[in-house]
Amino acid sequence: VVHREDGPTLDFRVVDHDRQNAVRSIKSLSGGESFIVSLALALGLAATRAAKASFRRVIMRWVRSLMVR
């Protein structure tokens, strides 16, 4: 998060392993690179969400089993 006069804003950066691990602004990405980064971010968020949902289900089942006893 970058704080500016007009308020905080997100400033994403990517690590470019093809360019000696250079840290780049997302504004410098080509169209194809932007697509790949967007897809990776979406898949990562979906996986995180799915993992949290399954964890919640396990906890809820455990709590229900305690209540039945």
PDB file of C-alpha atoms in Angstrom:
ATOM      1  CA  VAL A   1       0.000   0.000   0.000  1.00  0.00           C
ATOM      2  CA  VAL A   2       1.346   3.365  -0.990  1.00  0.00           C
ATOM      3  CA  HIS A   3       0.141   6.458   0.851  1.00  0.00           C
ATOM      4  CA  ARG A   4      -0.271   9.530  -1.307  1.00  0.00           C
ATOM      5  CA  GLU A   5      -1.825  12.922  -0.728  1.00  0.00           C
ATOM      6  CA  ASP A   6      -5.099  11.768  -2.301  1.00  0.00           C
ATOM      7  CA  GLY A   7      -5.215   8.657  -0.072  1.00  0.00           C
ATOM      8  CA  PRO A   8      -3.757   5.153   0.060  1.00  0.00           C
ATOM      9  CA  THR A   9      -3.549   3.137  -3.144  1.00  0.00           C
ATOM     10  CA  LEU A  10      -2.359  -0.339  -4.065  1.00  0.00           C
ATOM     11  CA  ASP A  11       0.914  -0.492  -5.960  1.00  0.00           C
ATOM     12  CA  PHE A  12       1.507  -4.037  -7.203  1.00  0.00           C
ATOM     13  CA  ARG A  13       4.938  -5.175  -8.327  1.00  0.00           C
ATOM     14  CA  VAL A  14       6.048  -8.370 -10.056  1.00  0.00           C
ATOM     15  CA  VAL A  15       9.361 -10.192  -9.927  1.00  0.00           C
ATOM     16  CA  ASP A  16      10.642 -10.884 -13.444  1.00  0.00           C
ATOM     17  CA  HIS A  17      12.728 -14.054 -13.240  1.00  0.00           C
ATOM     18  CA  ASP A  18      13.675 -13.744 -16.921  1.00  0.00           C
ATOM     19  CA  ARG A  19      15.393 -10.434 -16.178  1.00  0.00           C
ATOM     20  CA  GLN A  20      17.629 -11.380 -13.251  1.00  0.00           C
ATOM     21  CA  ASN A  21      14.748 -11.147 -10.726  1.00  0.00           C
ATOM     22  CA  ALA A  22      14.066  -7.512 -11.537  1.00  0.00           C
ATOM     23  CA  VAL A  23      11.145  -5.990  -9.629  1.00  0.00           C
ATOM     24  CA  ARG A  24       8.777  -4.288 -12.067  1.00  0.00           C
ATOM     25  CA  SER A  25       5.646  -2.207 -11.812  1.00  0.00           C
ATOM     26  CA  ILE A  26       2.564  -3.814 -13.299  1.00  0.00           C
ATOM     27  CA  LYS A  27       2.289  -0.739 -15.519  1.00  0.00           C
ATOM     28  CA  SER A  28       5.361  -1.931 -17.442  1.00  0.00           C
ATOM     29  CA  LEU A  29       3.906  -5.337 -18.385  1.00  0.00           C
ATOM     30  CA  SER A  30       2.953  -6.232 -21.929  1.00  0.00           C
ATOM     31  CA  GLY A  31      -0.564  -7.398 -22.752  1.00  0.00           C
ATOM     32  CA  GLY A  32       0.419 -11.072 -22.585  1.00  0.00           C
ATOM     33  CA  GLU A  33       2.310 -10.589 -19.330  1.00  0.00           C
ATOM     34  CA  SER A  34      -0.674  -8.757 -17.823  1.00  0.00           C
ATOM     35  CA  PHE A  35      -2.932 -11.652 -18.803  1.00  0.00           C
ATOM     36  CA  ILE A  36      -0.617 -14.239 -17.215  1.00  0.00           C
ATOM     37  CA  VAL A  37      -0.296 -12.224 -14.001  1.00  0.00           C
ATOM     38  CA  SER A  38      -4.081 -11.710 -13.836  1.00  0.00           C
ATOM     39  CA  LEU A  39      -4.726 -15.403 -14.380  1.00  0.00           C
ATOM     40  CA  ALA A  40      -2.176 -16.397 -11.728  1.00  0.00           C
ATOM     41  CA  LEU A  41      -3.695 -13.965  -9.227  1.00  0.00           C
ATOM     42  CA  ALA A  42      -7.223 -15.236  -9.926  1.00  0.00           C
ATOM     43  CA  LEU A  43      -6.189 -18.889  -9.581  1.00  0.00           C
ATOM     44  CA  GLY A  44      -4.289 -18.154  -6.372  1.00  0.00           C
ATOM     45  CA  LEU A  45      -7.249 -16.342  -4.846  1.00  0.00           C
ATOM     46  CA  ALA A  46      -9.614 -19.140  -5.884  1.00  0.00           C
ATOM     47  CA  ALA A  47      -7.348 -21.763  -4.319  1.00  0.00           C
ATOM     48  CA  THR A  48      -7.091 -19.746  -1.113  1.00  0.00           C
ATOM     49  CA  ARG A  49     -10.846 -19.307  -0.985  1.00  0.00           C
ATOM     50  CA  ALA A  50     -11.438 -23.023  -1.575  1.00  0.00           C
ATOM     51  CA  ALA A  51      -8.969 -23.972   1.146  1.00  0.00           C
ATOM     52  CA  LYS A  52     -10.660 -21.650   3.639  1.00  0.00           C
ATOM     53  CA  ALA A  53     -14.102 -22.975   2.702  1.00  0.00           C
ATOM     54  CA  SER A  54     -13.070 -26.604   3.220  1.00  0.00           C
ATOM     55  CA  PHE A  55     -11.411 -25.696   6.536  1.00  0.00           C
ATOM     56  CA  ARG A  56     -14.639 -24.009   7.647  1.00  0.00           C
ATOM     57  CA  ARG A  57     -16.626 -27.127   6.719  1.00  0.00           C
ATOM     58  CA  VAL A  58     -14.329 -29.323   8.806  1.00  0.00           C
ATOM     59  CA  ILE A  59     -14.630 -26.996  11.802  1.00  0.00           C
ATOM     60  CA  MET A  60     -18.418 -26.770  11.462  1.00  0.00           C
ATOM     61  CA  ARG A  61     -18.740 -30.567  11.281  1.00  0.00           C
ATOM     62  CA  TRP A  62     -16.571 -30.898  14.368  1.00  0.00           C
ATOM     63  CA  VAL A  63     -18.652 -28.310  16.275  1.00  0.00           C
ATOM     64  CA  ARG A  64     -21.880 -30.063  15.236  1.00  0.00           C
ATOM     65  CA  SER A  65     -20.519 -33.414  16.392  1.00  0.00           C
ATOM     66  CA  LEU A  66     -19.774 -31.871  19.790  1.00  0.00           C
ATOM     67  CA  MET A  67     -23.301 -30.479  20.043  1.00  0.00           C
ATOM     68  CA  VAL A  68     -24.920 -33.846  19.275  1.00  0.00           C
ATOM     69  CA  ARG A  69     -23.171 -35.593  22.166  1.00  0.00           C
TER      70      ARG A  69
END
